[in-house]
Amino acid sequence: MLMPAEIVLLPVLLPLFGAALNLLMYNMPRLRGYLAFTVMAASLTSSVYLLLEVLHNGFPIVFQLGGWQAPFGITFVADLLSATMVVMSQLIISAGVLYALGSRDQCVRFPAFYTLFLTLATGLTGAFLTGDIFNLFVFAELLVVSGTVLTAISDDKYGVEAAYKYFYISLIASIFLLIASGLLYVAYGTLNMADLSARIAADPNQPLMPVAMVFLLAFFMVKSAIIPFHFWQPDFHTAAPTAVSALLSSVVVKLGVYGFLRMTTLLFVEQAQILRTVLIILGVIGVVFGGLGAIGTFNAKRMLAYSTLAQVGFMLVAIGWGTPLALASAIVYVFNHSLIKAALLMLAGAVASRAPVKSAAFQNVVGVGKSMPYGGALFLLGGLALAGIPPLNGFISKMTLFQSGIDAQAYFSLALIGFASLFTLIYIGRAFQKIWWEPMAPGSEPKPTGDSLLAPSILIGVCLILGVWGEPLLQLASAVASWLGDAQGYIQGVLVSLG
Amino acid sequence: MDLLFSIAVGAMFAIGIFQVLRRNVIRSVIGLFILSNAVNLFLLSSGAYQGVVAAYVNGSSLTASDALPQALILTAIVISMGGLALVLSLVYILSVRYKISDADKIKKLRY
């Protein structure tokens, strides 16, 4: 019989356990992948159960590790926001494992590939679920190391360069987070997020608090690849193996978005106005720069990586508006963008695997799509979803976003991002035209087989369902937003509960 | 003691940041080493070195040292050791493949 509080640990521990088991199966290459998929499916089931339980209860499920009470021990908290993020990331990671199973990359046969995949899942889930700033550092580091090694073993021969850039900037970011946690500990004597929130609200005039806030902001900015810390992101997401870059560009960058939501609604509620202004400015710059960058590239995967910069910008602007409706639209946007971007990157990777030279550069993939009309239909649907065209889920996220902008009367930033969202149509249209319309160069033939299209089909199917029947997601998002509006609920849930 | 400690931490941060900004990849990794040690000393300066008795000693009248920063530093040391070992191995592969140690010249990733 499972105690309700312990199910918080399941989405974290199951992938970790699977990773350990995977290491033992070094001479069973096929079985490793199936095991990883089974583990991720079980983990996804447990996280969906966790979300339903939290939604049903109305208060967070808290687990105190080792029985130490909240401000002293390490706490795992599944509130509505964390549980939603965990369900989203586990869904995409499961799809990523499914893609890796049908992938023809060499790196998938690397003995530790699925182990690293599962430790990446552990790091991401743990970072979403932890209620302790220092524990966030530990899980973020696990995530970074797994992502780095997965990219360094990529088939792309320059993968090591991208991995080096990412790892270097991430180590600097970890140093930022350590400085921030040291400062917060000096100023408030605790590292538990709920306790910190209560103490910061009680004594907001500590001289070290703004410094810690800035360092924490910088850490999350590096995690989400926000300007001016964005330079590693297009390289890294282009060079990673397709199954991995689909995760990196969709769910891993959401760690920073999650951090901004926590900072503005839990940790620094009174100082949130300053943070929000910063986030709106960064978001608008990101939207414009990402859109222009995506138009200016000559590689399908790189184009999608730049597009992630733009899409994260939309979420930042929504968090910056800060009204409950805007926060709800940010949640919807986060969820939908993960599905769309993962599917599009998988499709770009599937095209690259069929190209005469394995690469997603437009010069190599011109006309390759002629042999895969089904993939073209999926790419078109995904691209329209990214641009926000009606029958798909992207429309719902854009619509709630713009509606919340009108509601918050932020017309200037709304006009800017509304204009910049037109860039999406340009670059998606150009990629579609290059890959599926233009004829191949004479004398070259696409490879007859390539990566399986099963995983992107599932993701695009979910996109279609969420576009036609978006009501449950909208209700979930507005529940999350109204939960975020009251920091007291989180604080009391963590500090009072008996784990 | 406080003054001496802050000067030491500040000097380590200054040296570390200077080294991180160097163009030679090996030097910049050494800068990372120095920076991560500086951060550990910084965490220690949040009060852990002031005590003279370990936190688990009962009934002592002397100042007990704060146990939490010590735990943080231990974790940070272990994690940064792993991270720095990985970054060194990446630098090794880079130096084998690119035959150069100038960070500005490691830019084969285009398009």
Coordinates of C-alpha atoms in Angstrom, one line a residue:
Chain A
M1 CA 0.0 0.0 0.0
L2 CA 1.5 3.3 -1.1
M3 CA 1.2 6.2 1.2
P4 CA -0.1 9.2 -0.7
A5 CA 2.9 11.4 0.3
E6 CA 5.4 9.0 -1.2
I7 CA 4.0 9.2 -4.7
V8 CA 5.9 12.5 -5.0
L9 CA 9.1 10.5 -5.2
L10 CA 8.0 8.1 -7.9
P11 CA 8.5 10.3 -11.0
V12 CA 12.0 11.0 -9.7
L13 CA 13.1 7.6 -8.4
L14 CA 11.6 5.4 -11.2
P15 CA 13.9 6.9 -13.9
L16 CA 16.9 6.8 -11.6
F17 CA 16.2 3.1 -10.8
G18 CA 15.7 2.4 -14.5
A19 CA 19.1 4.1 -15.2
A20 CA 20.8 1.9 -12.7
L21 CA 19.2 -1.2 -14.2
N22 CA 20.1 0.0 -17.7
L23 CA 23.8 0.1 -16.8
L24 CA 23.7 -3.6 -15.7
M25 CA 22.3 -4.6 -19.1
Y26 CA 25.4 -3.7 -21.0
N27 CA 25.2 -6.7 -23.4
M28 CA 21.5 -6.5 -24.3
P29 CA 21.3 -3.5 -26.6
R30 CA 17.7 -3.9 -27.8
L31 CA 16.4 -4.7 -24.4
R32 CA 18.0 -1.5 -22.9
G33 CA 15.8 0.7 -25.1
Y34 CA 12.6 -1.2 -24.3
L35 CA 13.4 -1.1 -20.6
A36 CA 13.9 2.6 -20.8
F37 CA 10.6 3.0 -22.5
T38 CA 8.8 0.9 -19.9
V39 CA 10.3 2.8 -17.1
M40 CA 9.4 6.2 -18.6
A41 CA 5.8 4.9 -19.3
A42 CA 5.5 3.9 -15.7
S43 CA 6.9 7.2 -14.5
L44 CA 4.5 9.1 -16.8
T45 CA 1.6 7.1 -15.4
S46 CA 2.7 7.9 -11.8
S47 CA 3.1 11.6 -12.6
V48 CA -0.3 11.8 -14.2
Y49 CA -1.7 10.1 -11.1
L50 CA 0.2 12.7 -9.0
L51 CA -1.3 15.5 -10.9
L52 CA -4.9 14.1 -10.6
E53 CA -4.3 13.6 -6.9
V54 CA -3.1 17.2 -6.4
L55 CA -5.9 18.5 -8.5
H56 CA -8.4 16.5 -6.5
N57 CA -7.0 17.5 -3.1
G58 CA -6.5 21.2 -3.8
F59 CA -3.4 21.4 -1.7
P60 CA 0.2 20.3 -2.5
I61 CA 1.4 16.8 -1.7
V62 CA 4.6 17.2 0.4
F63 CA 7.2 14.6 1.2
Q64 CA 9.8 15.3 3.9
L65 CA 12.9 13.2 3.1
G66 CA 14.1 11.1 6.1
G67 CA 11.2 12.4 8.2
W68 CA 12.9 15.8 9.0
Q69 CA 10.4 18.5 9.2
A70 CA 10.2 21.1 6.5
P71 CA 12.6 24.0 7.2
F72 CA 15.3 21.5 8.4
G73 CA 15.1 18.6 6.0
I74 CA 14.9 18.3 2.2
T75 CA 11.4 18.6 1.0
F76 CA 9.7 17.4 -2.2
V77 CA 6.7 19.4 -3.1
A78 CA 4.2 18.6 -5.8
D79 CA 1.9 21.6 -6.1
L80 CA -0.2 22.2 -9.2
L81 CA 2.5 24.0 -11.1
S82 CA 5.2 21.4 -10.4
A83 CA 2.8 18.5 -11.1
T84 CA 1.8 20.0 -14.5
M85 CA 5.4 20.6 -15.5
V86 CA 6.3 17.1 -14.5
V87 CA 3.5 15.6 -16.6
M88 CA 4.6 17.7 -19.5
S89 CA 8.3 16.8 -19.3
Q90 CA 7.6 13.1 -18.7
L91 CA 5.3 13.0 -21.7
I92 CA 8.0 14.5 -24.0
I93 CA 10.8 12.3 -22.6
S94 CA 8.7 9.2 -23.2
A95 CA 8.2 10.3 -26.8
G96 CA 11.9 11.0 -27.0
V97 CA 12.7 7.4 -25.9
L98 CA 10.2 6.2 -28.4
Y99 CA 11.9 8.2 -31.1
A100 CA 15.3 6.8 -30.0
L101 CA 14.0 3.3 -30.3
G102 CA 13.2 3.8 -34.0
S103 CA 16.2 5.9 -34.7
R104 CA 19.1 4.9 -37.0
D105 CA 21.7 7.1 -35.3
Q106 CA 24.9 5.4 -34.3
C107 CA 24.9 7.1 -30.9
V108 CA 21.7 5.2 -29.8
R109 CA 23.8 2.1 -29.7
F110 CA 26.2 3.8 -27.2
P111 CA 26.0 1.6 -24.0
A112 CA 25.1 4.5 -21.7
F113 CA 22.7 6.3 -24.1
Y114 CA 19.4 5.2 -22.4
T115 CA 21.0 5.5 -18.9
L116 CA 21.9 9.1 -19.6
F117 CA 18.4 9.7 -21.0
L118 CA 16.9 8.4 -17.8
T119 CA 19.2 10.4 -15.6
L120 CA 18.2 13.5 -17.6
A121 CA 14.6 12.6 -16.8
T122 CA 15.5 12.3 -13.1
G123 CA 17.3 15.7 -13.1
L124 CA 14.5 17.5 -14.8
T125 CA 11.7 16.0 -12.7
G126 CA 13.6 16.5 -9.5
A127 CA 14.3 20.1 -10.3
F128 CA 10.6 20.6 -10.8
L129 CA 9.6 18.8 -7.7
T130 CA 12.1 19.9 -5.2
G131 CA 11.2 22.5 -2.5
D132 CA 14.8 23.4 -1.6
I133 CA 17.1 25.8 -3.5
F134 CA 20.3 23.8 -2.9
N135 CA 18.6 20.6 -4.0
L136 CA 17.6 22.4 -7.2
F137 CA 21.3 22.9 -7.8
V138 CA 22.0 19.1 -7.4
F139 CA 19.2 18.1 -9.8
A140 CA 20.1 20.9 -12.3
E141 CA 23.7 19.6 -12.3
L142 CA 22.5 16.1 -13.0
L143 CA 20.5 17.4 -15.9
V144 CA 23.4 19.4 -17.3
V145 CA 25.9 16.5 -17.1
S146 CA 23.5 14.1 -18.8
G147 CA 22.6 16.6 -21.5
T148 CA 26.3 17.4 -22.1
V149 CA 27.3 13.7 -22.5
L150 CA 24.3 12.9 -24.7
T151 CA 25.4 15.7 -27.1
A152 CA 29.1 14.9 -26.9
I153 CA 28.4 11.4 -28.2
S154 CA 26.2 12.7 -31.1
D155 CA 26.7 11.6 -34.7
D156 CA 27.4 15.2 -35.6
K157 CA 31.2 15.3 -35.4
Y158 CA 31.1 18.8 -33.9
G159 CA 28.9 17.6 -31.1
V160 CA 31.8 17.9 -28.6
E161 CA 32.2 21.6 -29.4
A162 CA 28.5 22.3 -28.7
A163 CA 28.7 20.2 -25.5
Y164 CA 31.7 22.1 -24.3
K165 CA 30.0 25.4 -24.8
Y166 CA 26.9 24.3 -23.0
F167 CA 28.7 22.7 -20.2
Y168 CA 31.0 25.7 -19.6
I169 CA 28.1 28.2 -19.4
S170 CA 26.2 25.7 -17.2
L171 CA 29.0 25.4 -14.8
I172 CA 29.1 29.2 -14.5
A173 CA 25.4 29.1 -14.0
S174 CA 25.8 26.6 -11.2
I175 CA 28.3 29.0 -9.6
F176 CA 25.6 31.7 -9.8
L177 CA 23.1 29.5 -8.1
L178 CA 25.6 28.6 -5.3
I179 CA 26.3 32.3 -4.8
A180 CA 22.5 33.0 -4.6
S181 CA 21.9 30.2 -2.2
G182 CA 24.8 31.3 0.0
L183 CA 23.5 34.9 0.0
L184 CA 20.0 33.8 0.9
Y185 CA 21.3 31.6 3.6
V186 CA 23.3 34.4 5.1
A187 CA 20.3 36.8 4.9
Y188 CA 17.5 34.5 6.0
G189 CA 19.1 31.4 7.5
T190 CA 17.1 28.9 5.4
L191 CA 17.1 27.4 2.0
N192 CA 13.7 25.9 2.0
M193 CA 11.6 27.8 -0.7
A194 CA 8.4 28.0 1.4
D195 CA 10.3 29.1 4.5
L196 CA 12.4 31.6 2.4
S197 CA 9.2 33.0 1.0
A198 CA 7.7 33.6 4.4
R199 CA 10.9 35.1 5.8
I200 CA 11.4 37.4 2.7
A201 CA 7.9 38.7 3.0
A202 CA 8.4 39.3 6.8
D203 CA 11.8 41.1 6.3
P204 CA 12.2 42.5 2.8
N205 CA 14.9 45.0 3.5
Q206 CA 17.9 42.7 3.9
P207 CA 20.7 44.2 1.8
L208 CA 21.8 40.9 0.3
M209 CA 18.3 40.0 -0.9
P210 CA 18.4 41.9 -4.2
V211 CA 21.8 40.5 -5.0
A212 CA 20.6 37.0 -4.5
M213 CA 17.5 37.8 -6.6
V214 CA 19.7 38.9 -9.5
F215 CA 22.0 35.8 -9.3
L216 CA 18.9 33.5 -9.2
L217 CA 17.5 35.4 -12.2
A218 CA 20.8 34.9 -14.1
F219 CA 20.8 31.2 -13.3
F220 CA 17.3 30.7 -14.7
M221 CA 18.2 32.9 -17.7
V222 CA 21.1 30.6 -18.6
K223 CA 18.8 27.5 -18.1
S224 CA 16.2 29.0 -20.5
A225 CA 18.8 30.4 -23.0
I226 CA 17.5 34.0 -22.7
I227 CA 19.4 36.9 -24.2
P228 CA 22.2 37.7 -23.3
F229 CA 22.9 34.1 -22.3
H230 CA 21.5 32.5 -25.4
F231 CA 24.6 31.9 -27.5
W232 CA 25.1 28.3 -26.7
Q233 CA 21.6 27.3 -27.4
P234 CA 21.4 27.1 -31.3
D235 CA 24.7 25.2 -31.5
F236 CA 23.7 22.8 -28.7
H237 CA 20.3 22.0 -30.0
T238 CA 21.5 21.6 -33.6
A239 CA 24.4 19.2 -32.7
A240 CA 22.5 17.0 -30.2
P241 CA 21.1 13.7 -31.5
T242 CA 17.5 14.2 -32.7
A243 CA 15.9 12.3 -29.8
V244 CA 17.8 14.4 -27.3
S245 CA 17.5 17.8 -29.0
A246 CA 13.7 17.3 -29.1
L247 CA 13.9 17.2 -25.3
L248 CA 16.4 19.9 -24.9
S249 CA 14.6 22.4 -27.0
S250 CA 11.1 21.7 -25.6
V251 CA 11.2 20.7 -21.9
V252 CA 14.7 21.4 -20.6
V253 CA 14.4 25.1 -21.5
K254 CA 11.2 25.2 -19.5
L255 CA 13.2 24.8 -16.3
G256 CA 14.0 28.5 -16.4
V257 CA 10.4 29.4 -17.2
Y258 CA 9.3 27.4 -14.1
G259 CA 12.0 29.2 -12.1
F260 CA 10.6 32.6 -13.2
L261 CA 7.1 31.6 -12.2
R262 CA 8.4 30.5 -8.8
M263 CA 10.4 33.6 -8.3
T264 CA 7.6 36.0 -9.2
T265 CA 4.8 34.2 -7.4
L266 CA 6.5 32.5 -4.4
L267 CA 10.0 33.8 -3.5
F268 CA 9.9 37.5 -4.3
V269 CA 6.3 38.4 -4.3
E270 CA 6.7 42.0 -3.2
Q271 CA 9.7 42.6 -5.5
A272 CA 7.9 40.9 -8.4
Q273 CA 7.1 44.1 -10.2
I274 CA 10.8 44.7 -11.0
L275 CA 11.3 41.1 -12.1
R276 CA 8.2 41.4 -14.3
T277 CA 9.5 44.5 -16.0
V278 CA 12.8 42.8 -16.7
L279 CA 11.0 39.7 -18.0
I280 CA 8.8 41.7 -20.4
I281 CA 11.9 43.5 -21.9
L282 CA 13.9 40.3 -22.2
G283 CA 10.9 38.5 -23.6
V284 CA 10.2 41.1 -26.3
I285 CA 13.9 41.1 -27.3
G286 CA 13.8 37.3 -27.4
V287 CA 10.7 37.1 -29.6
V288 CA 12.1 39.6 -32.2
F289 CA 15.7 38.2 -32.1
G290 CA 14.6 34.6 -32.2
G291 CA 12.2 35.1 -35.1
L292 CA 14.8 37.0 -37.2
G293 CA 17.5 34.4 -36.2
A294 CA 15.3 31.6 -37.4
I295 CA 14.7 33.3 -40.7
G296 CA 18.4 33.8 -41.2
T297 CA 19.5 30.2 -40.7
F298 CA 20.3 27.5 -43.3
N299 CA 19.6 24.4 -41.2
A300 CA 16.2 23.0 -40.3
K301 CA 17.2 22.0 -36.7
R302 CA 19.0 25.3 -36.1
M303 CA 16.0 27.2 -37.3
L304 CA 13.8 25.4 -34.8
A305 CA 16.4 26.1 -32.0
Y306 CA 16.2 29.8 -32.8
S307 CA 12.4 29.5 -32.9
T308 CA 12.6 28.2 -29.3
L309 CA 14.3 31.5 -28.3
A310 CA 11.3 33.3 -29.7
Q311 CA 8.7 31.0 -28.1
V312 CA 10.3 31.3 -24.7
G313 CA 10.1 35.0 -25.2
F314 CA 6.3 34.8 -25.5
M315 CA 6.2 32.9 -22.2
L316 CA 8.4 35.5 -20.5
V317 CA 6.1 38.3 -21.7
A318 CA 3.1 36.4 -20.3
I319 CA 4.8 35.9 -17.0
G320 CA 5.8 39.6 -17.1
W321 CA 2.2 40.7 -17.5
G322 CA 1.5 38.8 -14.3
T323 CA -2.3 38.8 -14.2
P324 CA -3.9 35.5 -13.4
L325 CA -5.1 35.2 -17.0
A326 CA -1.6 35.9 -18.2
L327 CA -0.1 33.3 -15.9
A328 CA -2.7 30.8 -17.1
S329 CA -1.8 31.6 -20.7
A330 CA 1.9 31.1 -19.9
I331 CA 1.1 27.6 -18.6
V332 CA -0.9 26.8 -21.7
Y333 CA 1.8 28.2 -23.9
V334 CA 4.5 26.1 -22.0
F335 CA 2.6 22.9 -22.4
N336 CA 1.6 23.4 -26.1
H337 CA 5.0 24.6 -27.2
S338 CA 6.7 21.5 -25.7
L339 CA 4.5 19.2 -27.7
I340 CA 4.9 21.2 -30.9
K341 CA 8.6 21.9 -30.8
A342 CA 9.5 18.3 -29.8
A343 CA 7.4 17.0 -32.8
L344 CA 8.9 19.4 -35.2
L345 CA 12.5 18.7 -34.2
M346 CA 11.8 14.9 -34.5
L347 CA 10.4 15.5 -38.0
A348 CA 13.5 17.6 -38.9
G349 CA 15.7 14.8 -37.6
A350 CA 13.7 12.2 -39.5
V351 CA 14.2 14.2 -42.7
A352 CA 17.9 14.5 -42.0
S353 CA 18.2 10.8 -41.5
R354 CA 16.9 10.2 -45.0
A355 CA 19.1 12.9 -46.6
P356 CA 22.0 11.7 -48.8
V357 CA 24.4 13.3 -46.3
K358 CA 23.1 13.0 -42.8
S359 CA 22.5 16.6 -41.9
A360 CA 19.5 19.0 -41.5
A361 CA 21.2 21.8 -43.5
F362 CA 18.9 23.0 -46.2
Q363 CA 21.4 22.3 -48.9
N364 CA 21.4 18.6 -48.0
V365 CA 17.7 18.2 -47.4
V366 CA 16.2 20.0 -50.4
G367 CA 13.6 17.7 -51.9
V368 CA 14.2 14.8 -49.4
G369 CA 10.6 15.1 -48.3
K370 CA 9.3 13.8 -51.6
S371 CA 9.7 10.3 -50.4
M372 CA 7.8 10.9 -47.1
P373 CA 4.5 12.7 -47.8
Y374 CA 3.1 11.6 -44.4
G375 CA 6.0 13.3 -42.7
G376 CA 5.2 16.4 -44.7
A377 CA 1.6 16.5 -43.5
L378 CA 2.8 16.1 -39.9
F379 CA 5.4 18.9 -40.4
L380 CA 2.8 21.2 -41.9
L381 CA 0.4 20.6 -39.0
G382 CA 3.2 21.2 -36.5
G383 CA 4.3 24.3 -38.3
L384 CA 0.8 25.7 -38.4
A385 CA 0.5 24.9 -34.7
L386 CA 3.7 26.8 -34.0
A387 CA 2.4 29.8 -35.9
G388 CA -0.9 29.6 -34.2
I389 CA -3.4 28.7 -36.9
P390 CA -6.9 27.6 -35.7
P391 CA -7.6 23.9 -35.6
L392 CA -4.4 23.3 -33.6
N393 CA -3.3 23.8 -30.0
G394 CA -0.9 26.6 -31.0
F395 CA -3.9 28.7 -31.8
I396 CA -5.3 28.2 -28.3
S397 CA -2.1 29.3 -26.6
K398 CA -1.6 32.4 -28.8
M399 CA -5.3 33.3 -28.4
T400 CA -5.2 33.1 -24.6
L401 CA -1.9 35.0 -24.6
F402 CA -3.2 37.9 -26.7
Q403 CA -6.4 38.0 -24.8
S404 CA -4.5 38.2 -21.5
G405 CA -2.4 41.0 -23.1
I406 CA -5.6 43.0 -23.9
D407 CA -6.9 42.2 -20.5
A408 CA -3.7 43.5 -18.8
Q409 CA -3.7 46.6 -21.1
A410 CA -0.1 46.0 -22.2
Y411 CA -0.7 47.2 -25.7
F412 CA 2.8 48.1 -26.6
S413 CA 4.4 44.8 -25.8
L414 CA 1.4 43.0 -27.2
A415 CA 1.7 44.9 -30.6
L416 CA 5.5 44.0 -30.7
I417 CA 5.1 40.3 -30.0
G418 CA 2.0 40.1 -32.3
F419 CA 4.0 41.5 -35.1
A420 CA 7.0 39.3 -34.4
S421 CA 4.8 36.2 -34.3
L422 CA 4.3 36.6 -38.0
F423 CA 8.0 35.6 -38.5
T424 CA 6.9 32.0 -37.5
L425 CA 4.9 31.7 -40.7
I426 CA 7.8 32.9 -42.8
Y427 CA 10.4 30.5 -41.5
I428 CA 8.1 27.5 -41.2
G429 CA 6.9 28.1 -44.8
R430 CA 10.4 28.4 -46.1
A431 CA 11.5 25.1 -44.4
F432 CA 8.4 23.3 -45.8
Q433 CA 9.0 24.6 -49.3
K434 CA 12.7 23.6 -49.2
I435 CA 12.1 20.1 -47.9
W436 CA 8.9 19.1 -49.5
W437 CA 8.3 21.2 -52.6
E438 CA 11.6 21.9 -54.3
P439 CA 12.9 19.0 -56.5
M440 CA 16.1 17.2 -55.4
A441 CA 19.4 18.1 -57.0
P442 CA 19.9 15.8 -60.1
G443 CA 21.8 12.6 -59.4
S444 CA 21.1 12.3 -55.7
E445 CA 18.7 10.0 -54.1
P446 CA 17.2 10.1 -50.6
K447 CA 17.8 7.0 -48.5
P448 CA 14.9 4.6 -48.6
T449 CA 14.6 4.2 -44.9
G450 CA 15.2 6.5 -41.9
D451 CA 14.0 7.3 -38.4
S452 CA 10.6 6.1 -37.5
L453 CA 7.7 8.6 -37.6
L454 CA 5.8 7.0 -34.7
A455 CA 6.8 9.4 -31.9
P456 CA 6.1 12.7 -33.9
S457 CA 2.8 11.2 -35.1
I458 CA 1.8 10.7 -31.5
L459 CA 2.8 14.2 -30.5
I460 CA 1.1 15.9 -33.4
G461 CA -2.0 13.8 -32.6
V462 CA -1.9 15.2 -29.1
C463 CA -1.5 18.7 -30.6
L464 CA -4.6 18.1 -32.7
I465 CA -6.7 16.8 -29.8
L466 CA -5.6 19.7 -27.6
G467 CA -6.5 22.1 -30.4
V468 CA -10.0 20.7 -31.0
W469 CA -10.7 19.9 -27.3
G470 CA -8.6 22.4 -25.4
E471 CA -11.0 22.9 -22.5
P472 CA -9.3 20.6 -20.0
L473 CA -5.9 22.2 -20.5
L474 CA -7.4 25.7 -20.2
Q475 CA -9.2 24.7 -17.0
L476 CA -6.0 23.1 -15.6
A477 CA -4.0 26.2 -16.4
S478 CA -6.5 28.6 -14.8
A479 CA -6.5 26.4 -11.7
V480 CA -2.7 26.6 -11.7
A481 CA -2.8 30.4 -12.1
S482 CA -5.3 30.9 -9.3
W483 CA -3.1 28.6 -7.1
L484 CA -0.1 30.6 -7.9
G485 CA -1.9 33.8 -7.0
D486 CA -1.7 32.9 -3.3
A487 CA 1.8 32.1 -2.0
Q488 CA 0.3 31.4 1.5
G489 CA -1.2 28.1 0.3
Y490 CA 2.3 26.8 -0.8
I491 CA 3.9 28.0 2.4
Q492 CA 1.4 26.5 4.7
G493 CA 1.2 23.3 2.7
V494 CA 5.0 22.8 3.1
L495 CA 5.6 24.1 6.7
V496 CA 2.5 22.7 8.5
S497 CA 2.1 19.3 6.8
L498 CA 3.2 16.2 8.7
G499 CA 5.1 14.0 6.2
Chain B
M1 CA 39.5 37.0 10.6
D2 CA 36.4 38.2 8.8
L3 CA 38.4 40.8 6.9
L4 CA 41.2 38.4 6.0
F5 CA 38.6 35.8 4.8
S6 CA 36.7 38.3 2.6
I7 CA 40.0 39.5 1.0
A8 CA 40.9 35.9 0.3
V9 CA 37.6 35.1 -1.2
G10 CA 37.6 38.3 -3.2
A11 CA 41.1 37.7 -4.6
M12 CA 40.1 34.2 -5.6
F13 CA 37.0 35.4 -7.4
A14 CA 39.1 38.1 -9.2
I15 CA 41.8 35.6 -10.3
G16 CA 39.1 33.1 -11.3
I17 CA 37.1 35.6 -13.4
F18 CA 40.3 36.8 -15.1
Q19 CA 41.3 33.3 -16.0
V20 CA 37.8 32.4 -17.2
L21 CA 38.0 35.3 -19.6
R22 CA 41.2 34.1 -21.2
R23 CA 41.1 32.8 -24.8
N24 CA 43.1 29.7 -24.1
V25 CA 40.6 26.9 -23.3
I26 CA 42.9 25.2 -20.7
R27 CA 43.5 28.5 -18.9
S28 CA 39.8 29.2 -18.8
V29 CA 39.1 25.7 -17.4
I30 CA 41.7 26.5 -14.6
G31 CA 39.7 29.6 -14.1
L32 CA 36.6 27.5 -13.5
F33 CA 38.5 25.4 -10.9
I34 CA 39.5 28.6 -9.1
L35 CA 36.0 30.0 -9.3
S36 CA 34.3 26.9 -7.9
N37 CA 36.8 26.8 -5.0
A38 CA 36.1 30.5 -4.4
V39 CA 32.4 29.7 -4.2
N40 CA 33.0 27.0 -1.7
L41 CA 35.0 29.4 0.5
F42 CA 32.2 32.0 0.1
L43 CA 29.7 29.4 1.3
L44 CA 32.0 28.7 4.3
S45 CA 32.0 32.5 5.1
S46 CA 28.3 32.4 5.8
G47 CA 29.3 31.6 9.4
A48 CA 30.5 28.0 9.4
Y49 CA 34.1 28.8 10.3
Q50 CA 33.2 30.9 13.4
G51 CA 32.3 28.0 15.6
V52 CA 34.9 26.1 17.6
V53 CA 32.8 23.0 18.4
A54 CA 31.0 20.7 16.0
A55 CA 27.3 21.0 15.9
Y56 CA 26.6 17.5 17.2
V57 CA 28.4 18.0 20.6
N58 CA 25.8 18.3 23.4
G59 CA 26.1 20.6 26.4
S60 CA 29.1 22.5 25.3
S61 CA 29.3 26.2 26.3
L62 CA 31.5 27.1 23.3
T63 CA 30.1 28.5 20.0
A64 CA 28.9 25.6 17.8
S65 CA 29.7 25.8 14.1
D66 CA 26.8 25.9 11.6
A67 CA 26.4 22.5 10.1
L68 CA 24.4 23.4 7.0
P69 CA 27.1 25.3 5.1
Q70 CA 29.5 22.4 5.7
A71 CA 27.0 20.0 4.2
L72 CA 26.5 22.4 1.3
I73 CA 30.2 22.7 0.7
L74 CA 30.7 18.9 0.8
T75 CA 28.0 18.4 -1.8
A76 CA 29.3 21.3 -3.9
I77 CA 32.9 19.9 -3.8
V78 CA 31.8 16.5 -5.0
I79 CA 29.6 17.8 -7.7
S80 CA 32.1 20.3 -9.0
M81 CA 34.8 17.6 -9.0
G82 CA 32.6 15.5 -11.3
G83 CA 31.8 18.5 -13.5
L84 CA 35.4 19.7 -13.7
A85 CA 36.5 16.2 -14.6
L86 CA 34.0 16.1 -17.4
V87 CA 35.0 19.6 -18.7
L88 CA 38.6 18.5 -18.7
S89 CA 37.8 15.4 -20.8
L90 CA 35.8 17.6 -23.2
V91 CA 38.8 19.9 -23.5
Y92 CA 41.0 16.9 -24.2
I93 CA 38.7 15.7 -27.0
L94 CA 38.6 19.3 -28.4
S95 CA 42.4 19.6 -28.4
V96 CA 42.7 16.2 -30.2
R97 CA 40.0 17.0 -32.9
Y98 CA 40.7 20.7 -33.4
K99 CA 44.5 20.7 -32.8
I100 CA 44.2 24.2 -31.2
S101 CA 43.7 25.7 -27.8
D102 CA 42.4 29.1 -28.8
A103 CA 38.7 29.4 -27.9
D104 CA 38.1 31.9 -30.7
K105 CA 39.1 29.3 -33.3
I106 CA 36.8 26.6 -32.1
K107 CA 33.9 27.5 -34.2
K108 CA 33.2 24.8 -36.7
L109 CA 29.5 24.8 -35.9
R110 CA 28.0 27.0 -38.6
Y111 CA 24.5 26.6 -40.0

